[in-house]
XYZ file of C-alpha atoms in Angstrom:
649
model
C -4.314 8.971 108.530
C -6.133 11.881 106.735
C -7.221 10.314 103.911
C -9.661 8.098 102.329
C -8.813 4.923 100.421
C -11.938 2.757 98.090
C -14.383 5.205 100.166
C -13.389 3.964 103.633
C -12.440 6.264 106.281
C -8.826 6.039 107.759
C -8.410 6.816 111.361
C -6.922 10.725 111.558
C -5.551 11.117 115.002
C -1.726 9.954 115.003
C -1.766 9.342 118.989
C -4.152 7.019 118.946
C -7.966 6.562 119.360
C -10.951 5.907 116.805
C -11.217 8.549 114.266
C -13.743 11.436 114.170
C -13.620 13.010 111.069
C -11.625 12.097 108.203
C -10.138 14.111 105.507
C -12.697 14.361 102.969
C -12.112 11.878 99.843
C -10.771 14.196 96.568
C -12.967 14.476 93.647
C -11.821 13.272 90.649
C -11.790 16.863 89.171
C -9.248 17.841 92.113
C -6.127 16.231 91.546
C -4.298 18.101 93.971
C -6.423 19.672 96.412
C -4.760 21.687 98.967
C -5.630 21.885 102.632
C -5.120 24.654 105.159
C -4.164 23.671 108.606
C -3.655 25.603 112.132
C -0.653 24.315 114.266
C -2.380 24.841 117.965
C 0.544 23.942 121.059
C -0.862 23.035 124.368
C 2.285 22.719 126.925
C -0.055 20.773 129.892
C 1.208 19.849 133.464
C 2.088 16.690 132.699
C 2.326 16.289 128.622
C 2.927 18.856 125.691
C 0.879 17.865 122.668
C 1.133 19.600 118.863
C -2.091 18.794 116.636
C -2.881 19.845 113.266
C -6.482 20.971 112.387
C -7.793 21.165 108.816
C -9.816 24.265 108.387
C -12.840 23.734 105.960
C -13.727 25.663 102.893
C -15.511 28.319 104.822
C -12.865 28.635 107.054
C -13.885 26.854 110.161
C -12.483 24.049 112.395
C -13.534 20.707 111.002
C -14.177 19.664 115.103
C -11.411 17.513 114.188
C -7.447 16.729 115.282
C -5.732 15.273 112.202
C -2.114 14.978 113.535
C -0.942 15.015 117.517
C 1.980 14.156 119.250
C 2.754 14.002 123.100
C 6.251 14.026 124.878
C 5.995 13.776 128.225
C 8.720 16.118 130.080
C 7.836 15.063 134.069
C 11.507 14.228 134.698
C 13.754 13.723 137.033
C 15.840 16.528 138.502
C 19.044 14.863 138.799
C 19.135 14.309 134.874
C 20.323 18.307 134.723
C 17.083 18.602 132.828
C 14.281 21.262 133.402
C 11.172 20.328 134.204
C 7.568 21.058 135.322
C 8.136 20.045 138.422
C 4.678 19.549 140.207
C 5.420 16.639 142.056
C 6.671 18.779 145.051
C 4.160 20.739 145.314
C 5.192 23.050 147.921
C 7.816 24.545 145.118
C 5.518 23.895 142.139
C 8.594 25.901 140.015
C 10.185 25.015 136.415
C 12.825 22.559 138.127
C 16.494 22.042 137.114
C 19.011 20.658 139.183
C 22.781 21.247 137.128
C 26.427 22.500 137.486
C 26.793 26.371 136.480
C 28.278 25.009 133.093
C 25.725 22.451 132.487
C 22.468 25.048 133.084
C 22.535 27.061 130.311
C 22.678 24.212 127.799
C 19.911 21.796 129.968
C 17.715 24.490 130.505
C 16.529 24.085 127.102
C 15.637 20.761 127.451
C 11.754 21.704 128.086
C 11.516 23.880 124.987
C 13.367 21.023 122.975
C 10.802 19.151 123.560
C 8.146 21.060 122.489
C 10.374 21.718 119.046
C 9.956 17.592 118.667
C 6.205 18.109 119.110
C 5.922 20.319 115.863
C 8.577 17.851 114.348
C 6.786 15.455 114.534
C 3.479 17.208 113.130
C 4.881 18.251 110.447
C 6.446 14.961 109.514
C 3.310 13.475 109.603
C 1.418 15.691 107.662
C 4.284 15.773 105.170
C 4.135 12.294 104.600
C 0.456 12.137 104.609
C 0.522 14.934 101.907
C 2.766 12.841 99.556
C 0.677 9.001 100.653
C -2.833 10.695 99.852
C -1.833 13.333 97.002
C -2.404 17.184 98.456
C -0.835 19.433 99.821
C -0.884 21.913 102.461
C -0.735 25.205 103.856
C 0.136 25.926 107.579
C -1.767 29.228 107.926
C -1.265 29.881 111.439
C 0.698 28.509 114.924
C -0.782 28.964 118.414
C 0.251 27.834 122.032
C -1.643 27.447 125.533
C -0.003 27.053 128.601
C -0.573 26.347 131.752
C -1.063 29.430 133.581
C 0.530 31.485 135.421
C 4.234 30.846 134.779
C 6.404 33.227 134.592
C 10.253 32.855 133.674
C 13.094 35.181 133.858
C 15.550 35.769 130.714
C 18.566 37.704 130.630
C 19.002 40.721 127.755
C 20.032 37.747 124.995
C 17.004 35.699 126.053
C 18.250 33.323 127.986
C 16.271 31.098 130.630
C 18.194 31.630 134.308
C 17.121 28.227 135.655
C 14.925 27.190 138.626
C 15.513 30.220 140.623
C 13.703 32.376 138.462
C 10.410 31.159 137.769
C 7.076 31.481 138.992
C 3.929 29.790 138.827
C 0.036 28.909 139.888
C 0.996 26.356 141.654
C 3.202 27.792 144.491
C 2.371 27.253 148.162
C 5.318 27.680 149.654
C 5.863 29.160 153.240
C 7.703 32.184 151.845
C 5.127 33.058 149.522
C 2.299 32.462 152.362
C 4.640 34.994 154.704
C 4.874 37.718 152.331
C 0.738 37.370 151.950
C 0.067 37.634 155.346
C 2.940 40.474 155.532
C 1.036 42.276 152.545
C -1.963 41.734 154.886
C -0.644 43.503 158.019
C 1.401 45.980 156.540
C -1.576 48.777 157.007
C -3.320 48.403 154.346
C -6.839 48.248 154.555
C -9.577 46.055 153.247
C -10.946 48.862 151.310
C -7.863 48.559 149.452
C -7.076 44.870 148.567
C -10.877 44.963 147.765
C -10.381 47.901 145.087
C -7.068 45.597 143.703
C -9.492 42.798 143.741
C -11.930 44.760 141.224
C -9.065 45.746 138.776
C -7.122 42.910 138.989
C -9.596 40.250 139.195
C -7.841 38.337 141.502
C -7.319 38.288 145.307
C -3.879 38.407 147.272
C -2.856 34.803 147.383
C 0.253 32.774 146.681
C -0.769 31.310 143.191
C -0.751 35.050 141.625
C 2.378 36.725 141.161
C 2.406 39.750 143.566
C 3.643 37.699 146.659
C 5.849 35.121 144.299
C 7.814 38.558 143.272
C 8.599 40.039 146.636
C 9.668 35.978 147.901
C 11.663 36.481 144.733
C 13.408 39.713 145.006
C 13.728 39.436 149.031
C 15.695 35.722 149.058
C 18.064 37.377 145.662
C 18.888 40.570 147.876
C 22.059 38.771 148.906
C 26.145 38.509 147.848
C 26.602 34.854 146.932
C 27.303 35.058 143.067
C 25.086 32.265 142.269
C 22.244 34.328 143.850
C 23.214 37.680 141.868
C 23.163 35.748 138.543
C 20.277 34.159 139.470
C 18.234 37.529 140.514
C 19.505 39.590 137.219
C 16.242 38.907 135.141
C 16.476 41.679 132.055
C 12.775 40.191 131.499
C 9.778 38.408 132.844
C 8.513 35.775 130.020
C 5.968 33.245 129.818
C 6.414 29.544 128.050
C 4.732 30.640 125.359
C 7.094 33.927 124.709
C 10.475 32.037 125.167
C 8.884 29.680 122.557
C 8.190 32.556 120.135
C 11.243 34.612 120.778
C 13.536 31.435 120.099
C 11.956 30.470 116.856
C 11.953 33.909 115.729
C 15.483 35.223 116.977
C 13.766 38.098 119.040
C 15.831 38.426 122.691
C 12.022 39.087 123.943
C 8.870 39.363 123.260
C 5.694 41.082 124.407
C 2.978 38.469 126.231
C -0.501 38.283 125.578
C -3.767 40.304 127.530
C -4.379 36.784 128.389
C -1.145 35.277 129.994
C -0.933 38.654 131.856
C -4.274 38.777 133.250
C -3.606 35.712 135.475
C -0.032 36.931 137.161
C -2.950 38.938 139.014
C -1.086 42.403 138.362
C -3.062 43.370 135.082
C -6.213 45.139 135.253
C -8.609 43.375 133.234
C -10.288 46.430 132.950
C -7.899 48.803 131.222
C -5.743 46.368 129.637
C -2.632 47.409 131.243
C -0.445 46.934 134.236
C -2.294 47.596 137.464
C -0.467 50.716 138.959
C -1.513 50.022 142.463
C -0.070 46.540 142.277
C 3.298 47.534 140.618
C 3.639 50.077 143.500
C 3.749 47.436 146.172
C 6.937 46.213 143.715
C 10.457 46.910 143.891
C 11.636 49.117 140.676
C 13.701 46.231 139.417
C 10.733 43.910 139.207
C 8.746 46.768 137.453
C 11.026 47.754 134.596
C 11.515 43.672 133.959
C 8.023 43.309 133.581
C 6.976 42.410 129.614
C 5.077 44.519 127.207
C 1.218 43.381 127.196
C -0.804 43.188 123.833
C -3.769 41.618 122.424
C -2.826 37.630 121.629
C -3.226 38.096 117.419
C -1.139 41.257 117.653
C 1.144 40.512 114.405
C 3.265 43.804 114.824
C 5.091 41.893 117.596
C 6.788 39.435 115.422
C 8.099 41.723 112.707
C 11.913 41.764 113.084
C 14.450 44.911 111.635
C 14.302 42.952 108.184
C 10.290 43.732 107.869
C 10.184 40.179 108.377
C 6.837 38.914 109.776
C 7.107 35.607 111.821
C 9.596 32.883 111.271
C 12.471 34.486 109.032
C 15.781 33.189 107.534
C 17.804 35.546 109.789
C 17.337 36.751 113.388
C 17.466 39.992 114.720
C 20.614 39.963 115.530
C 21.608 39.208 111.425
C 22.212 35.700 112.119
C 20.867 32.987 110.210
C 17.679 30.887 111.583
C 17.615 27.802 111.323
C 14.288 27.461 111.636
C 13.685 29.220 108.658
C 15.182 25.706 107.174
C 14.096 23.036 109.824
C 9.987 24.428 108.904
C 9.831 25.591 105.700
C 5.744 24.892 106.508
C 5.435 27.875 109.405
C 7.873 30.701 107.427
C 6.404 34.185 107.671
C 5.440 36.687 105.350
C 7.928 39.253 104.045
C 6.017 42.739 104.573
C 6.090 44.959 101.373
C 3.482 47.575 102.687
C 3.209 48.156 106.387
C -0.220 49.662 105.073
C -2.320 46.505 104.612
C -2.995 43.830 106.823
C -0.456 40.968 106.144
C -2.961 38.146 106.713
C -5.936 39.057 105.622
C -7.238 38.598 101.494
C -9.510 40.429 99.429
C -12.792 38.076 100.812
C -11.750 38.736 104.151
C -11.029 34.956 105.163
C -7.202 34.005 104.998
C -4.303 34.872 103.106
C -2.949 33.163 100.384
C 0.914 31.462 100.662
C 2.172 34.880 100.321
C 0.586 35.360 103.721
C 2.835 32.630 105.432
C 2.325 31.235 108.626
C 0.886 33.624 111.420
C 2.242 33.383 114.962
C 0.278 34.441 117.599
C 1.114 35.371 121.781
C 0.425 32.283 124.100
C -3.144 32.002 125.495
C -4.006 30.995 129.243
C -5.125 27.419 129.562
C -8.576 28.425 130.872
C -9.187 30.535 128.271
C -8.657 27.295 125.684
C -10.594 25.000 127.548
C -13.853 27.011 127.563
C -13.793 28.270 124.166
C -12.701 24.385 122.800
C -15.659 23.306 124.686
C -18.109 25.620 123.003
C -18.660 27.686 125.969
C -18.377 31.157 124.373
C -21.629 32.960 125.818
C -23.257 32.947 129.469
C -25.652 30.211 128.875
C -23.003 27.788 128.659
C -20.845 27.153 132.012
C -17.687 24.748 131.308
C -16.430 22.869 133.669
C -13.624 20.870 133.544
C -11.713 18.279 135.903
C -7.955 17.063 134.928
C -5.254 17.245 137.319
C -7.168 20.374 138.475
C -10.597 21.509 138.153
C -12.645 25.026 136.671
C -16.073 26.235 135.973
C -15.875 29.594 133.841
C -17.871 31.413 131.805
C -17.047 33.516 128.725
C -18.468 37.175 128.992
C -18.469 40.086 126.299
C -16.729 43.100 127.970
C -14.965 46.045 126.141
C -11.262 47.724 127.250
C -12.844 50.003 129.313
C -16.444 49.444 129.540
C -17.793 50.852 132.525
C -20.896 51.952 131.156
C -21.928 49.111 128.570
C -24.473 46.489 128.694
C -22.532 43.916 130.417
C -21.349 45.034 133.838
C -18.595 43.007 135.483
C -18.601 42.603 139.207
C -16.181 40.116 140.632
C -17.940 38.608 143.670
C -15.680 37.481 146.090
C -14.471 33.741 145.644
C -13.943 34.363 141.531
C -11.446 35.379 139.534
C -11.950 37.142 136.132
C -9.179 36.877 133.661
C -9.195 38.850 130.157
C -9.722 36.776 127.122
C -8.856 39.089 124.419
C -10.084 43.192 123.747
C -13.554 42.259 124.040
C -14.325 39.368 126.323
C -13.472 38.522 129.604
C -13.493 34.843 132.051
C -15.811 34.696 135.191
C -15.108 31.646 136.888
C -13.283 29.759 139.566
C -10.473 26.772 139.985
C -8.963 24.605 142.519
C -5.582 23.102 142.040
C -6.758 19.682 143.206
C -9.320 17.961 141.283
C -8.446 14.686 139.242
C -5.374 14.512 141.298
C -7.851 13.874 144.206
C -8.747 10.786 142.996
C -5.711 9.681 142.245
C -4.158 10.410 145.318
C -6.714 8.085 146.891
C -6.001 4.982 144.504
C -2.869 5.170 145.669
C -3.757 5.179 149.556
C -6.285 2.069 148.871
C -3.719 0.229 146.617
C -6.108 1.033 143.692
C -3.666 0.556 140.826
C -4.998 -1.854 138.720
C -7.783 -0.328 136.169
C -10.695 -3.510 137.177
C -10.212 -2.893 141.427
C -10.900 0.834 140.583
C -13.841 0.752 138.507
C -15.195 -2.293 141.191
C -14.574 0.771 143.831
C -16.405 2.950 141.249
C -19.514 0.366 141.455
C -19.788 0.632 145.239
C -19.517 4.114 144.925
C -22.724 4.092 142.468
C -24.694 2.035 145.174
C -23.501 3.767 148.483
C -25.079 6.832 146.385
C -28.452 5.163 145.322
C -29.277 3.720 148.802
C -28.450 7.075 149.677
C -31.087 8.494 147.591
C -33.133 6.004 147.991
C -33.384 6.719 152.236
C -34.421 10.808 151.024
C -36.847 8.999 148.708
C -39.031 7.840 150.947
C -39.719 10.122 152.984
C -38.810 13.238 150.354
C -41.794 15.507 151.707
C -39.872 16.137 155.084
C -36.297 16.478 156.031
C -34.427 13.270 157.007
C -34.074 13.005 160.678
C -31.526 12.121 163.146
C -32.074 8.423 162.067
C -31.154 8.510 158.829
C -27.214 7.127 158.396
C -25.489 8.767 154.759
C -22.335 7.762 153.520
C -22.129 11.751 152.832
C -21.605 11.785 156.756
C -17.685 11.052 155.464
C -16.648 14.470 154.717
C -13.309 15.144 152.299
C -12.186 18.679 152.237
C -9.878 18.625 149.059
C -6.808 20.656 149.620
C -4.250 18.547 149.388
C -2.246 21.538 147.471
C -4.035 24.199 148.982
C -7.137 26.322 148.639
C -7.633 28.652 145.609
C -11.774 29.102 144.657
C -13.648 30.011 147.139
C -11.295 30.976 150.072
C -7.950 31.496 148.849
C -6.771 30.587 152.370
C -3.494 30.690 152.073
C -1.678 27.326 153.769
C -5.047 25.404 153.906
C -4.667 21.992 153.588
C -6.747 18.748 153.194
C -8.994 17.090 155.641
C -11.600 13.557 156.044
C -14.207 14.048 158.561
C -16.392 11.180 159.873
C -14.180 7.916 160.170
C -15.814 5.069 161.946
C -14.932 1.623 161.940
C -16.867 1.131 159.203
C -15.772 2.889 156.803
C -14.444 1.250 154.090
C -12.406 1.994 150.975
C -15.812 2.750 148.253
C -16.877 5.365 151.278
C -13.642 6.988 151.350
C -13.570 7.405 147.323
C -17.088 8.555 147.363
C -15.930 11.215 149.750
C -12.813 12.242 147.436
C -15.834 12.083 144.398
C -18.224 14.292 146.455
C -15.710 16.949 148.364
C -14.493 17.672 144.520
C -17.880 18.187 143.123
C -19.187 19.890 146.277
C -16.149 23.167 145.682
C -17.375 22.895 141.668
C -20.831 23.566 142.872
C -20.155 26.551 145.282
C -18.188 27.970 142.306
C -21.112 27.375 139.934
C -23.419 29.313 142.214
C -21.187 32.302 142.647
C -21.313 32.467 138.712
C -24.986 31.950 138.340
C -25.564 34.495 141.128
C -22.931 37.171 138.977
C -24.469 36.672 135.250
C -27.228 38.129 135.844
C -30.575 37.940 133.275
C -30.854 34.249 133.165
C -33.511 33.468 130.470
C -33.430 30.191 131.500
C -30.945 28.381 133.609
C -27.817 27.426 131.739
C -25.779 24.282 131.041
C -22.942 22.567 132.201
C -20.484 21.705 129.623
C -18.028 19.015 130.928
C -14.343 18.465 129.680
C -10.984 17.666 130.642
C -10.071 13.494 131.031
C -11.315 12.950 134.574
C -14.815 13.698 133.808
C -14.765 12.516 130.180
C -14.021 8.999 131.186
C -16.110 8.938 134.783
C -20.177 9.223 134.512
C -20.863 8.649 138.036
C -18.815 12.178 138.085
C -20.286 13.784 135.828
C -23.950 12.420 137.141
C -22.983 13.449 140.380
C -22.571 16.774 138.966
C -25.523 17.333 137.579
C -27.146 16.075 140.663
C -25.076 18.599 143.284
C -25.598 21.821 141.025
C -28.956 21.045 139.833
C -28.464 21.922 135.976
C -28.040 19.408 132.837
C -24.664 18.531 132.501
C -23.533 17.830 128.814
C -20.800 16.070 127.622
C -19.701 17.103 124.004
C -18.161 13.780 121.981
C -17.279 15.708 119.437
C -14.536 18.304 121.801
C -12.322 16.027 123.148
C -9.280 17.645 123.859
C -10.908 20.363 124.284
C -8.177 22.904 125.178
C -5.946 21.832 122.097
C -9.088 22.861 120.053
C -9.931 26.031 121.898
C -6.476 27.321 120.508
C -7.116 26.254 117.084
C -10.021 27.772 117.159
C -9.114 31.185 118.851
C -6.628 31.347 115.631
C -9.448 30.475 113.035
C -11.659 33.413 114.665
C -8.813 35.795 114.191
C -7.673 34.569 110.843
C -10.982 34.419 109.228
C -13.257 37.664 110.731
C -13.160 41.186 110.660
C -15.286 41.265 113.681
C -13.932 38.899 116.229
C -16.584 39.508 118.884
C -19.195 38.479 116.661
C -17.301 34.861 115.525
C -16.207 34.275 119.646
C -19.526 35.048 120.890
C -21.474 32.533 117.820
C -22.789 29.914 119.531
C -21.438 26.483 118.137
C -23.941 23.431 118.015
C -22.953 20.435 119.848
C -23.967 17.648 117.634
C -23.308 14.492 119.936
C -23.617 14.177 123.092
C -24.241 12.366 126.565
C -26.256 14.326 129.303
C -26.732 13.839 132.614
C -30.219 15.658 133.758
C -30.831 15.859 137.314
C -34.280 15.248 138.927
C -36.127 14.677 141.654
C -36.070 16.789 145.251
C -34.392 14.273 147.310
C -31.030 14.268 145.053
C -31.412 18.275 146.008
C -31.694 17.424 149.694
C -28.852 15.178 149.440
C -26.444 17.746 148.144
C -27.614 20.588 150.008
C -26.840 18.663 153.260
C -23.868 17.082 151.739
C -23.111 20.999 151.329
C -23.584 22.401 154.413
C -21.597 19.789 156.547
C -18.618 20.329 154.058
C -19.172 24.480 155.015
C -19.072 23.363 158.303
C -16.261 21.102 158.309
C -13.904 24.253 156.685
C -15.463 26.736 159.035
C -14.531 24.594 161.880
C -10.519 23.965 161.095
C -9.594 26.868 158.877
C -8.399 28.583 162.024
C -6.073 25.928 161.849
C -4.465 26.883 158.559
C-alpha cells in the first residue's frame, strides 16, 4: 500500500515487511495529487527486484521503497533456460543448456524475467493510483547489475548463449593459464604495475583481460557451433541488452561504470586502456562497446529524434513497449538545443519530459551510495553472498594535479563512479556464502539450531575476551587456549582483495578433537571479518587527511540480520560500525538515488558528495585493548596461515 486510510498508515512495500514510510495522506484541497516515481532495477546473483520510489516535493528520495517485486531466475540448465549460473563456480558464466533451434528463443528467458519485474511495478502502482486517488509520473528508469558481466550480441542484438559471456566470478583453469601466461610472457613488473595504476585493477581471472584471450583462443577452431558461437558483432552488459531491447537499438553504448570493472578502462581518462587492448586480438577490440557517462541521454535517441522508449524501433518497426508501458515512454525531441529533462527551476521535467533511461551502474557503486557512503568519512561495507568495503572519492576525468590524488595501493581496486568520482575499495567473492556453506556441513538448516550455534559463538568470543581481560597490560602467553587458534581462510571461490592469487582456495587450520561445530562457525565468522579488516586498513592507509577516524556503514542481508557480525566488526577494525534502519536494500536505493542526483542538479558533484543524515540506527562501538589484542593476533595467525600454503595454489 501507498496510501493512508482514517489517518492510519498502510504498509508500502509489496514484497513484504513492516512499512517505513507511507505515502503521505492528501489534503483535502488536493483532490488529485500526483506523485513522481523513479523505476531503479537491481538484477542480483540470486534475485532481480524492480521497486518504485516516490520522490518528494523537493525532489529527493523519500528513504522509502513503495512497490518491489522479486523473480528468482537460479534455474536449472536442463530447462533450455539461461541463467546466472553461480552454483558451479568454476564456470561462474550466464548458463544455457539448449538445441541450436531452441537457443535463440530461451536465451531470453533471463531478460523476460526482468520485463515481469517492471510488470509487476507498474501494476501495482497502477492499481494503487486508482484505490487511493492520484496519479503518477514515472520520471526516470535505472538498473544495477552485478558486475562484471559481459555478453556477446550479434549485429541485430542478439544474445549468442553460454559461450559468450563473461563475468566476476570466473575461476576457471583456462582463465588462471592465460594469467600466469600473461605473467611469463616478458613482461615486466614495471609494466602490469603501470596497467594496475590506469586500470585500477590487477591481472586476475575475475577482470576481463584473461576471460577474452580464454575466449578468443578455445573459438579459434572449425566446428560450426564454435564459429557461431565466437562471431560477437558486440560486447554488452545486462544492463545494455535490457536497454537496447526495450528501445529497438541493435546496441548500445555501456556506462563509465560497467566498463571500469572489465579492468580494461582507465579510470583515469575515461576511455579504453590502450595498453590493455594491445595485449587483445583485433577482433576483440573492434567488438568492444562505446563507453559514456551513465545519464548520457544522447544514447537513447533513435533516427525518429525519439528519446527513450518510442512507438517504433530503429529499424521502423513498431515497439511494443511503447504499448505494454505507456508509464516509461520517452520524450519526442523538438530542439536538440535544450536539455530534454531538465525544467525552467532546474529540478525535473514535466510529462512532456517522459521517462529518462539511463546506462546500467556497477553493483558496488549502488551499494555505497544507497548506504549513504558518498564522502571519505564514511566506509561501507557490505556482506551478501559476497562481501566489500569501498569508499566514494571526488576525482575529475583527468585530474592529475587536483586536490584529491588517487593512488591505488596494491590489494584495491578503484572503479569509476561517474565524471567526477571514483570507488577505492576491495571485495571477496565469498562472504555470506561462507556461512552458509558451513550450515550445510554441520546440518544447520533449521533457523532455531543456527541461531543456538550463533549463541555459542557469542560465548566462545566473551571467554575469549574475557582470558585478554585479565591480564590486558601484557601479552597473553603460551598458556592462554583461544578458540581464534581455529583458523578459516575463506576462499572457497577463490581469492580476489588482497592477493588476487589466482587458483587459491579455502583452508581450516587448528582441528583438535575438540573442536566442535560453534568453533568451526566462529572460524567461518572471524576468517570473513579478518579479509574485511585488511581491506579496511589498506583504505584508511590510502585516504589520506583523516580528521578523525571514519565510520563503518554496514549493509547487504548477512550483516543486517547478524549483530554478533557486525559487533565482531567493529571489534576487528577498531572503528564504530553503524547500521542504517532506514537503507535497507541498500543497492536498490543507491540506483534510485544516482537517478534523483542526475534528474534534479545542475551540479552533480555537489548533490553525490552531500552528506545524507542517517536518522536511525544501531551501532556497534568497539572498546577496550584486549578486543584489539584479540584481533591483532587473530590477524597475524590468519597472515600466517596464507603465507604458509599459498605456494600451494
Amino acid at each position: 500500500m501507498i496510501c493512508e486510510r482514517d489517518g492510519g498508515p498502510a504498509a508500502h512495500r509489496y514484497s513484504g515487511g513492516a512499512p517505513r514510510n507511507p505515502m503521505p495522506a492528501k489534503n483535502a484541497s488536493d483532490e488529485h495529487p500526483e506523485y513522481r516515481f523513479v523505476l531503479a532495477i537491481d538484477v542480483g546473483s540470486s534475485s532481480i527486484r524492480c521497486s518504485a520510489y516516490r520522490l518528494s516535493d523537493d525532489s529527493n528520495i523519500q528513504g522509502m521503497e513503495t512497490c518491489a517485486s522479486s523473480t528468482a531466475y537460479r534455474v536449472v540448465n536442463n530447462l533450455g533456460q539461461i541463467n546466472l549460473s553461480l552454483e558451479n563456480q568454476n564456470q561462474a558464466e550466464i548458463s544455457s543448456v539448449m538445441s541450436e533451434k531452441e537457443e535463440e528463443s530461451c536465451s531470453l528467458f533471463l531478460f523476460d524475467e526482468i520485463d515481469k519485474c517492471v510488470d509487476n511495478t507498474l501494476m501495482k502502482l497502477r492499481r494503487e493510483s486508482i484505490r487511493c486517488e492520484f496519479s503518477f509520473q514515472v520520471v526516470g528508469l535505472g538498473i544495477t547489475s552485478l558486475v562484471m558481466n559481459l555478453i556477446g550480441v550479434d549485429e541485430k542484438g542478439s544474445t549468442l548463449g553460454s559461450h559468450a559471456t563473461l563475468t566476476y566470478a570466473c575461476n576457471s583453469p583456462h582463465v588462471k593459464e592465460q594469467c600466469q601466461r600473461l605473467r611469463d610472457n616478458g613482461s615486466n613488473t614495471c609494466f602490469w604495475n603501470d596497467l594496475y595504476q590506469k586500470t585500477g585493477t590487477p591481472l586476475h581471472s575475475a577482470y576481463a583481460l584473461p576471460q577474452f584471450l580464454s575466449f578468443y583462443q578455445q573459438n579459434n577452431c572449425n566446428s560450426p557451433k564454435r564459429q557461431k558461437h565466437s562471431q560477437v558483432h558486440k560486447w554488452q552488459t545486462l544492463a545494455s541488452i535490457c536497454l537496447a531491447r526495450w528501445t529497438g537499438c541493435p546496441q548500445l553504448p555501456i556506462s563509465f561504470s560497467e566498463a571500469s570493472w572489465t579492468g580494461l578502462f582507465n579510470f583515469r581518462t575515461c576511455t579504453w586502456e590502450q595498453q590493455a587492448l594491445d595485449l587483445l586480438p583485433k577482433e576483440c577490440q573492434d567488438a568492444l562497446p562505446q563507453v559514456v557517462d551513465y545519464n548520457d541521454t544522447d544514447v537513447f535517441v533513435n533516427s525518429y529524434n525519439f528519446c527513450g522508449i518510442g512507438p517504433t524501433k530503429h529499424n521502423g518497426k513498431s515497439n511494443a513497449y511503447w504499448d505494454k508501458w505507456k508509464e516509461l515512454r520517452g520524450h519526442h525531441i523538438t530542439n536538440r538545443k535544450d536539455p530534454p529533462y531538465t525544467s525552467d527551476d532546474g529540478t525535473f521535467a514535466t510529462q512532456q519530459g517522459g521517462c529518462r533511461l539511463f546506462l546500467g551502474l556497477g553493483d558496488g557503486v549502488c551499494a555505497n551510495v544507497g548506504s549513504k557512503c558518498t564522502t571519505p568519512s564514511r566506509i561501507s561495507v557490505t556482506i551478501g553472498t559476497s562481501a566489500a568495503a569501498r569508499v566514494c572519492l571526488p576525482f575529475e576525468i583527468n585530474n592529475n594535479t587536483g586536490t584529491t590524488q588517487v593512488v591505488v595501493p596494491p590489494g584495491l581496486f578503484c572503479y569509476r563512479i561517474d565524471k567526477s568520482h571514483v570507488l577505492l575499495g576491495g571485495a571477496l567473492t565469498d562472504g555470506g556464502s561462507v556461512v552458509e556453506w558451513a550450515r550445510q556441513l554441520l546440518n544447520l538448516k533449521s533457523k532455531d539450531d543456527f541461531e543456538k550455534c550463533l549463541v555459542s559463538v557469542s560465548n566462545l568470543l566473551k571467554r575469549d575476551y574475557e582470558n585478554l581481560r585479565s591480564d590486558r597490560a601484557e601479552p597473553p602467553s603460551s598458556s592462554h587456549t583461544f578458540s581464534s587458534d581455529l583458523t578459516m581462510i575463506p576462499f572457497l571461490t577463490g581469492e580476489r582483495s588482497t592477493g588476487f592469487r589466482d587458483g587459491a582456495r579455502g583452508a581450516i587450520l587448528g582441528l583438535t578433537r575438540d573442536t566442535s561445530a560453534a568453533h568451526l562457525m566462529k572460524s567461518c565468522l572471524e576468517g570473513v571479518i579478518l579479509r574485511l579488516n585488511a581491506i579496511v586498513s589498506l583504505i584508511r592507509g590510502a585516504t589520506l587527511n583523516e580528521a578523525e577516524p571514519p565510520r563503518l556503514i554496514i549493509s547487504g542481508a548477512a550483516l543486517e540480520k547478524n549483530q554478533l557480525w557486525r559487533d565482531m566488526l567493529a571489534d576487528c577494525c577498531g572503528l564504530i560500525a553503524e547500521f542504517d534502519c532506514d537503507a535497507m536494500e541498500s543497492t536498490s536505493r543507491g540506483v534510485a538515488r544516482m537517478l534523483v542526483i542526475s534528474l534534479q542538479s545542475n551540479n552533480d558533484q555537489q548533490s553525490l558528495e552531500q552528506v545524507e543524515t542517517i536518522k536511525k540506527s544501531i551501532i556497534s562501538d568497539p572498546h577496550g585493548a584486549y578486543k584489539k589484542m584479540y584481533w591483532s593476533r587473530a590477524a597475524a595467525i590468519q597472515n600466517e596461515a596464507i603465507q604458509s600454503i599459498s605456494p600451494l595454489w
